[in-house]
mmCIF file of C-alpha atoms in Angstrom:
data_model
loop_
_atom_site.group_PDB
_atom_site.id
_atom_site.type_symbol
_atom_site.label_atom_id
_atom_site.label_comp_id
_atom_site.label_asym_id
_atom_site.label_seq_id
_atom_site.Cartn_x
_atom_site.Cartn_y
_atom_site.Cartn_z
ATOM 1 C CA UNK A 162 -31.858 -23.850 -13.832
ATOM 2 C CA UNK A 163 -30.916 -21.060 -11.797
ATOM 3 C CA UNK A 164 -27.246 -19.003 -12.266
ATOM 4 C CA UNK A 165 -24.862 -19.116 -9.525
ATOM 5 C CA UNK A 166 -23.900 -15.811 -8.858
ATOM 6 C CA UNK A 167 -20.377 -14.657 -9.323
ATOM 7 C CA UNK A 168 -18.525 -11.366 -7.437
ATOM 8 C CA UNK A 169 -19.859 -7.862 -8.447
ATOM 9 C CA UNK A 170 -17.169 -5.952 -10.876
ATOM 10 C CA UNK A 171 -15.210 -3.326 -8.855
ATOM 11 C CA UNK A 172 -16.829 -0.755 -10.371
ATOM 12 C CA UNK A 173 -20.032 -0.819 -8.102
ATOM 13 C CA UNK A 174 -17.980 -0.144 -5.088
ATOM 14 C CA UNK A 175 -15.248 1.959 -6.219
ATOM 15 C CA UNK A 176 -16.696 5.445 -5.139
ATOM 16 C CA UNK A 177 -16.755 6.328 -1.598
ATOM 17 C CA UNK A 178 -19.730 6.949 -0.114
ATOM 18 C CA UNK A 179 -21.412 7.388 3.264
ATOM 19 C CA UNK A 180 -19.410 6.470 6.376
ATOM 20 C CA UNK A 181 -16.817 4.187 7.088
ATOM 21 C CA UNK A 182 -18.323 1.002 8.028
ATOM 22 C CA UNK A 183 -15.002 -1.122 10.317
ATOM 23 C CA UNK A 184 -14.945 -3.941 11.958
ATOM 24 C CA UNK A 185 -16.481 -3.208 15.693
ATOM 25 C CA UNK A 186 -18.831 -4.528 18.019
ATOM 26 C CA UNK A 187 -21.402 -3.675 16.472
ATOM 27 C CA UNK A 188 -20.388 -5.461 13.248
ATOM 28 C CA UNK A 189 -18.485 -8.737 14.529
ATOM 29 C CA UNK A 190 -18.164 -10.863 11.295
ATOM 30 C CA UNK A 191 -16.691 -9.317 8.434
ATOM 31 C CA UNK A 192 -14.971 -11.092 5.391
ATOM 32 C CA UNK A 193 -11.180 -12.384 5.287
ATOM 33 C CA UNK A 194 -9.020 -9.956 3.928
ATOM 34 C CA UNK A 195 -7.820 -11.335 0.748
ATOM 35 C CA UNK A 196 -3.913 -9.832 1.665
ATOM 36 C CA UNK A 197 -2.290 -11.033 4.395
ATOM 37 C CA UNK A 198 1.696 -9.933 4.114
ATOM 38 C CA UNK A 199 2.398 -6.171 3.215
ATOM 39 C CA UNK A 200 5.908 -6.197 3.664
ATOM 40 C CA UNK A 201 8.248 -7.765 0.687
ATOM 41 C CA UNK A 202 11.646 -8.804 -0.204
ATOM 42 C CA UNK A 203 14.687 -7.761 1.791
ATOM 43 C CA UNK A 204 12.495 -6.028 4.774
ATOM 44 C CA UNK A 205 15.211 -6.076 7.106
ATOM 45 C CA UNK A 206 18.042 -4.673 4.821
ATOM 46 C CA UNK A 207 19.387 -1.354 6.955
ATOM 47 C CA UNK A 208 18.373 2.262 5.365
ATOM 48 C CA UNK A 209 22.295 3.044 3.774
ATOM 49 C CA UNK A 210 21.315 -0.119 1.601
ATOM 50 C CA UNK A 211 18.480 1.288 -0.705
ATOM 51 C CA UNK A 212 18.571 4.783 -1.739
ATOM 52 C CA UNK A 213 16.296 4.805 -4.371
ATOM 53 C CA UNK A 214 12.079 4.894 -4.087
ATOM 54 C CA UNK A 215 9.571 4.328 -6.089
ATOM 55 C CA UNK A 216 5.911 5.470 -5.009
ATOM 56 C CA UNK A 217 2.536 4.446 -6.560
ATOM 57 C CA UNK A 218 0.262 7.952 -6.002
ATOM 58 C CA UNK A 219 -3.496 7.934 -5.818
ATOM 59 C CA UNK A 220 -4.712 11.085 -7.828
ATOM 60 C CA UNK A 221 -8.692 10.777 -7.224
ATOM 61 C CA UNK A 222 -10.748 9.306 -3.518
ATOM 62 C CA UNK A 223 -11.591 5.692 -4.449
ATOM 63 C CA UNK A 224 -11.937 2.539 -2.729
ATOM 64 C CA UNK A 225 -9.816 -0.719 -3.854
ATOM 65 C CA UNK A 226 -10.647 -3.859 -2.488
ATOM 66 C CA UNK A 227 -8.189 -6.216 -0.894
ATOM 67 C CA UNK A 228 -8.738 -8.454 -3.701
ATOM 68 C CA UNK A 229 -7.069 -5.835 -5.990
ATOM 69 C CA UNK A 230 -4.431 -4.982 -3.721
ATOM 70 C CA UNK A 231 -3.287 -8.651 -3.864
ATOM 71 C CA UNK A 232 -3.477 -8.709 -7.191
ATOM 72 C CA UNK A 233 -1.254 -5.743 -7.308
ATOM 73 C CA UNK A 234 1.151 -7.422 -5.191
ATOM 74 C CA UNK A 235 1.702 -10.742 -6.133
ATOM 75 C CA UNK A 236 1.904 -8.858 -10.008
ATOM 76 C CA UNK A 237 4.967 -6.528 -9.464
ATOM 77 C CA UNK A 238 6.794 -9.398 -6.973
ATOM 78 C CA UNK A 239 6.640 -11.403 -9.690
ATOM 79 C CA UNK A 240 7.508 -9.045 -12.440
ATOM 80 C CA UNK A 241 10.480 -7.523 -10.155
ATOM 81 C CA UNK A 242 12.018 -11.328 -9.163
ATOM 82 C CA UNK A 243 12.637 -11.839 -12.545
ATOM 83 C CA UNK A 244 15.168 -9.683 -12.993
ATOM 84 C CA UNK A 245 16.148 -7.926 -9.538
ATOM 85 C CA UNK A 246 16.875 -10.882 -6.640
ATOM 86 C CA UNK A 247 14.739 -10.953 -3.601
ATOM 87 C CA UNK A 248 16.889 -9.405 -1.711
ATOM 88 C CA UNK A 249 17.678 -6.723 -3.826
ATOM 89 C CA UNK A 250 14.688 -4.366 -3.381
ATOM 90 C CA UNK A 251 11.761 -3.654 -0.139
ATOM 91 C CA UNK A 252 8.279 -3.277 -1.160
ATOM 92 C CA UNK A 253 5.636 -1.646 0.855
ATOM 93 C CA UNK A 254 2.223 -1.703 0.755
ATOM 94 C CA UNK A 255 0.786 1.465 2.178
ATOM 95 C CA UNK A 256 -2.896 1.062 2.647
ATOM 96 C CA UNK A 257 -4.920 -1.504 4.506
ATOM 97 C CA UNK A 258 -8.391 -2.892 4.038
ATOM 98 C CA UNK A 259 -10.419 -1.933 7.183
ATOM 99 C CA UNK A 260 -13.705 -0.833 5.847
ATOM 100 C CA UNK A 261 -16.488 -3.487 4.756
ATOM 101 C CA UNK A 262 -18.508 -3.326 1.603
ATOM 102 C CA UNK A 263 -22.188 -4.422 1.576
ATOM 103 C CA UNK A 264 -24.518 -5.989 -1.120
ATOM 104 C CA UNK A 265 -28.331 -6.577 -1.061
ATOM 105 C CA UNK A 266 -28.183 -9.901 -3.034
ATOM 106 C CA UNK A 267 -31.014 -10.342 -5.399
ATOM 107 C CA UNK A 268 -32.035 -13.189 -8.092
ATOM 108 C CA UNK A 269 -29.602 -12.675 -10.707
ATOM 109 C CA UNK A 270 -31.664 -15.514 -13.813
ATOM 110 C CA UNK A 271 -33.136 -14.555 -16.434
ATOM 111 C CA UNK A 272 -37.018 -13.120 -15.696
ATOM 112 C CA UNK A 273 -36.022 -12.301 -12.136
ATOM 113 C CA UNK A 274 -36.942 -8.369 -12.735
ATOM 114 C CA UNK A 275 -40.600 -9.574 -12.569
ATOM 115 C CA UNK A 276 -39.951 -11.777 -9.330
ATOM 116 C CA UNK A 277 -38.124 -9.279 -7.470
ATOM 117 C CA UNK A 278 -37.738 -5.777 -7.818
ATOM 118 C CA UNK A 279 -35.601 -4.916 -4.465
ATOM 119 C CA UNK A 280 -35.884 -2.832 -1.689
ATOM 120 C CA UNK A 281 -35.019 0.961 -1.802
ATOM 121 C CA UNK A 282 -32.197 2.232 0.973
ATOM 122 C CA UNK A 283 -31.679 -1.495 1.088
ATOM 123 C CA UNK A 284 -28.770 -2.296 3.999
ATOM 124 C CA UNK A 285 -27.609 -5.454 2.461
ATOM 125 C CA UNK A 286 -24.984 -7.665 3.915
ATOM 126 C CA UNK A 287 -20.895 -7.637 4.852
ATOM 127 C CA UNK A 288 -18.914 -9.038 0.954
ATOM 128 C CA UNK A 289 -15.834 -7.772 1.214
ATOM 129 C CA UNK A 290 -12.954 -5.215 2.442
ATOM 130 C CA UNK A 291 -11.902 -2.441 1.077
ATOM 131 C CA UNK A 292 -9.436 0.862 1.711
ATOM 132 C CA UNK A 293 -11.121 3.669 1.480
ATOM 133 C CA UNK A 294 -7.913 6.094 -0.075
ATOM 134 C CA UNK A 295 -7.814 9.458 -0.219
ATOM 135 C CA UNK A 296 -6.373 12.093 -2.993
ATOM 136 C CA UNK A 297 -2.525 12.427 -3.024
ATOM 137 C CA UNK A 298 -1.970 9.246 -0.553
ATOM 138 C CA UNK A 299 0.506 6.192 -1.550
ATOM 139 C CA UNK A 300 -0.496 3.142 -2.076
ATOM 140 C CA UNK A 301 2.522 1.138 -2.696
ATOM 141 C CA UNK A 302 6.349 1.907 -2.149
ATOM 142 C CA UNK A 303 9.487 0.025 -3.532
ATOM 143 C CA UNK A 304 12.842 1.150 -2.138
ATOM 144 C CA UNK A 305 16.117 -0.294 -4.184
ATOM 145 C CA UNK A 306 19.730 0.576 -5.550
ATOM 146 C CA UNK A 307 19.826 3.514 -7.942
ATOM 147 C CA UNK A 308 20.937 1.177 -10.958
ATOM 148 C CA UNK A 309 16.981 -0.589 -10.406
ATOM 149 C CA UNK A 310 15.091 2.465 -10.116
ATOM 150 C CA UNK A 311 14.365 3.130 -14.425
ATOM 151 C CA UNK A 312 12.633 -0.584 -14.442
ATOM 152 C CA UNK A 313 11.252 -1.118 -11.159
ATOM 153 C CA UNK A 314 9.040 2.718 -11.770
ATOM 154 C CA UNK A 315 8.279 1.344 -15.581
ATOM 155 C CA UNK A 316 6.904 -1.461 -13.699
ATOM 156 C CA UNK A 317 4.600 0.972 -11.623
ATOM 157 C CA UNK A 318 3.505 2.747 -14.354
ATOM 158 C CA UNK A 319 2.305 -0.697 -15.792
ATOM 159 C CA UNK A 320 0.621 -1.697 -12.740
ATOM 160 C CA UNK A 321 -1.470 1.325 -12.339
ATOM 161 C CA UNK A 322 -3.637 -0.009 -15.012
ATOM 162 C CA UNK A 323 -4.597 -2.970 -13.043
ATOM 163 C CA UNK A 324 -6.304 -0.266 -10.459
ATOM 164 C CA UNK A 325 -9.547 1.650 -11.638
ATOM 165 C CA UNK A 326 -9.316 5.396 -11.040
ATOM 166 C CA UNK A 327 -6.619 7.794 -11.600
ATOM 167 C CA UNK A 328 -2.719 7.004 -10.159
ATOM 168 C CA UNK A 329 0.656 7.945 -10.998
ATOM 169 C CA UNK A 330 4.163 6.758 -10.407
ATOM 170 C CA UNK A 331 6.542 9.022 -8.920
ATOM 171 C CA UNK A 332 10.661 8.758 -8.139
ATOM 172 C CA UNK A 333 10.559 10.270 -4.936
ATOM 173 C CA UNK A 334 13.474 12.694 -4.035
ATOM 174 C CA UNK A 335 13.596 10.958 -0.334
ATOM 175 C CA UNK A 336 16.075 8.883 0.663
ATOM 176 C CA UNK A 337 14.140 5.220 0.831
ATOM 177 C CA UNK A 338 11.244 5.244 3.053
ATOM 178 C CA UNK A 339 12.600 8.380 5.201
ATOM 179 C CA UNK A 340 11.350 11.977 5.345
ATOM 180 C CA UNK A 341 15.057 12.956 4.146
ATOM 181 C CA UNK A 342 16.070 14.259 0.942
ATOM 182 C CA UNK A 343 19.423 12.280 -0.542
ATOM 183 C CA UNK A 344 21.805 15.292 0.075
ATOM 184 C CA UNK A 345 20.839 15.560 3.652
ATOM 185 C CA UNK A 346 20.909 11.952 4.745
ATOM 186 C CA UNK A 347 24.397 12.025 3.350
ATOM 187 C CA UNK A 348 25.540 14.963 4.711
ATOM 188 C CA UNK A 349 23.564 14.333 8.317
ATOM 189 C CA UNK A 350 25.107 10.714 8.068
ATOM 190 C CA UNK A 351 28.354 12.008 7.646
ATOM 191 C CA UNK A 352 28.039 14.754 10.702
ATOM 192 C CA UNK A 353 26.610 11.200 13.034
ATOM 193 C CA UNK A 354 23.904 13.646 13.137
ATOM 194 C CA UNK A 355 21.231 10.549 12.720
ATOM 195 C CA UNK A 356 20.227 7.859 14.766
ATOM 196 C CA UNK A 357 19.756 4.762 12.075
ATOM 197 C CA UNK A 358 17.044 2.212 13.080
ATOM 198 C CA UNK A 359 15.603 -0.541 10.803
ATOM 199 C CA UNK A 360 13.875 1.157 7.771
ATOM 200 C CA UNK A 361 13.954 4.326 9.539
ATOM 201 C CA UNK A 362 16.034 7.276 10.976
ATOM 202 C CA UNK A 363 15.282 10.298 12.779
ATOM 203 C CA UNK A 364 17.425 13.611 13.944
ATOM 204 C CA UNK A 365 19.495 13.127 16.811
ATOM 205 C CA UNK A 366 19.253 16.213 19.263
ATOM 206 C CA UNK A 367 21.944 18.421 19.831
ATOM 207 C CA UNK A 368 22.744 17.087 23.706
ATOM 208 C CA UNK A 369 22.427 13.595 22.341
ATOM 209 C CA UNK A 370 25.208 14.038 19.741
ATOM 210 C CA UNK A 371 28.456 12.991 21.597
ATOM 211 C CA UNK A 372 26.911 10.306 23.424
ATOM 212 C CA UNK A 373 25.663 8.519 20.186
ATOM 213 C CA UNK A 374 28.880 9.198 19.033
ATOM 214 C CA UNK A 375 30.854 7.670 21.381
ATOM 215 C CA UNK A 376 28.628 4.721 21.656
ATOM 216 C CA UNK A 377 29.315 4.196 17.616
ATOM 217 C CA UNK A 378 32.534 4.413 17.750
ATOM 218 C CA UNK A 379 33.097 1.636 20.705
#
C-alpha cells in the first residue's frame, strides 16, 4: 500500500535561494495563498487613537510561507481578543506572499530509493507561496493605547517562536504606523503643522499651513 504524501516541513524552503520566481506570464498557475485579509481589528480608527506600536523584526533573510503567516495571524488575533476588544488595537501584516516554491515530487514508500533515485538540477513543480524577507524588515505591526502595549509585545515575543529563523520584538519609538516620533506628532499636531489621513499623516508645507488651518477650523 502506497503512503499518501503529506506537505514538506518548512525547513526545506526556508533559505533563499536563486531568483524570485512570481506569478507572470510565463508562470500562470500558482497556488492559493493561504492568507487572504492583512489588515485587523479597528483598521479605520484615526492615527490620535493608537499611540503605541508593536513591531515583529526579522533578524536573518528567510522565506515564510503563507501558511505560516496565517498561522501567525489567526494566533495573536486570538490571543489579543481575549483580553483587548476588537476595536481596541490595528494589526498589520507587513509582508506578502508573491514568490512560488517548487518541489520535484518523488515516491515517498518504503523501498522507493531503489525505484527512483531523482533527477539532478531537477525544476519540479509550483507548491506553494512564500515571502521572500529580508534582514531588518517587519513582518507584523500592532498599533494600540499605551496601557496595552506590556501584553500585546509579550505576545510578540511568544509568537516569534512559531516562525523558524531569527526575529525580535521591538516597542517602536514612532507614533503608530507613522514615520514620527511621539514628541513630534504632539508637538506638530499641536502647531496644525500635519495633515491627518486614515492611518497616516504627513508634513504640511509651509504655504499650505493657513489654508489647512482655516479649513479645520470651519
Amino acid at each position: 500500500s502506497s503512503l499518501g504524501m503529506g506537505k514538506r516541513p518548512g525547513r526545506c524552503f526556508r533559505v533563499i535561494k536563486n531568483k524570485p520566481y512570481p506569478k507572470s506570464k510565463y508562470c500562470k498557475k500558482i497556488p492559493r495563498s493561504k492568507i487572504r485579509f492583512f489588515d485587523i481589528g479597528n483598521k479605520s480608527a484615526p492615527v490620535n487613537e493608537f499611540s503605541s506600536c508593536i513591531s515583529l523584526i526579522n533578524l536573518e533573510p528567510i522565506n515564510i510561507t503563507s501558511q505560516c503567516i496565517e498561522a501567525l495571524r489567526i494566533t495573536i488575533n486570538r490571543s489579543i481578543s481575549k483580553k483587548i476588544k476588537k476595536k481596541k488595537y490595528h494589526l498589520k501584516i507587513n509582508i506578502h506572499p508573491w514568490h512560488i516554491l517548487r518541489n520535484n515530487k518523488m515516491l515517498a514508500k518504503a523501498g522507493a530509493d531503489r525505484v527512483q533515485t531523482g533527477m539532478r538540477l531537477a525544476f519540479g513543480k509550483n507548491i506553494a507561496l512564500c515571502a521572500r524577507v529580508k534582514k531588518y524588515q517587519k513582518i507584523l505591526s500592532i498599533r494600540s493605547k499605551n496601557r496595552h502595549s506590556d501584553y500585546i509585545f509579550n505576545l510578540v515575543k511568544k509568537l516569534s517562536y512559531k516562525i523558524s529563523g531569527k526575529q525580535i520584538s521591538i516597542n517602536t519609538s514612532t507614533w503608530g504606523f507613522t514615520k514620527f516620533s511621539k514628541i513630534d506628532f504632539i508637538t506638530l499636531s499641536q502647531n496644525s503643522e500635519l495633515y491627518k489621513k486614515n492611518t497616516q499623516v504627513s508634513n504640511i508645507k509651509s504655504s499650505f499651513k493657513l489654508l489647512y488651518f482655516i479649513k479645520n477650523k470651519s
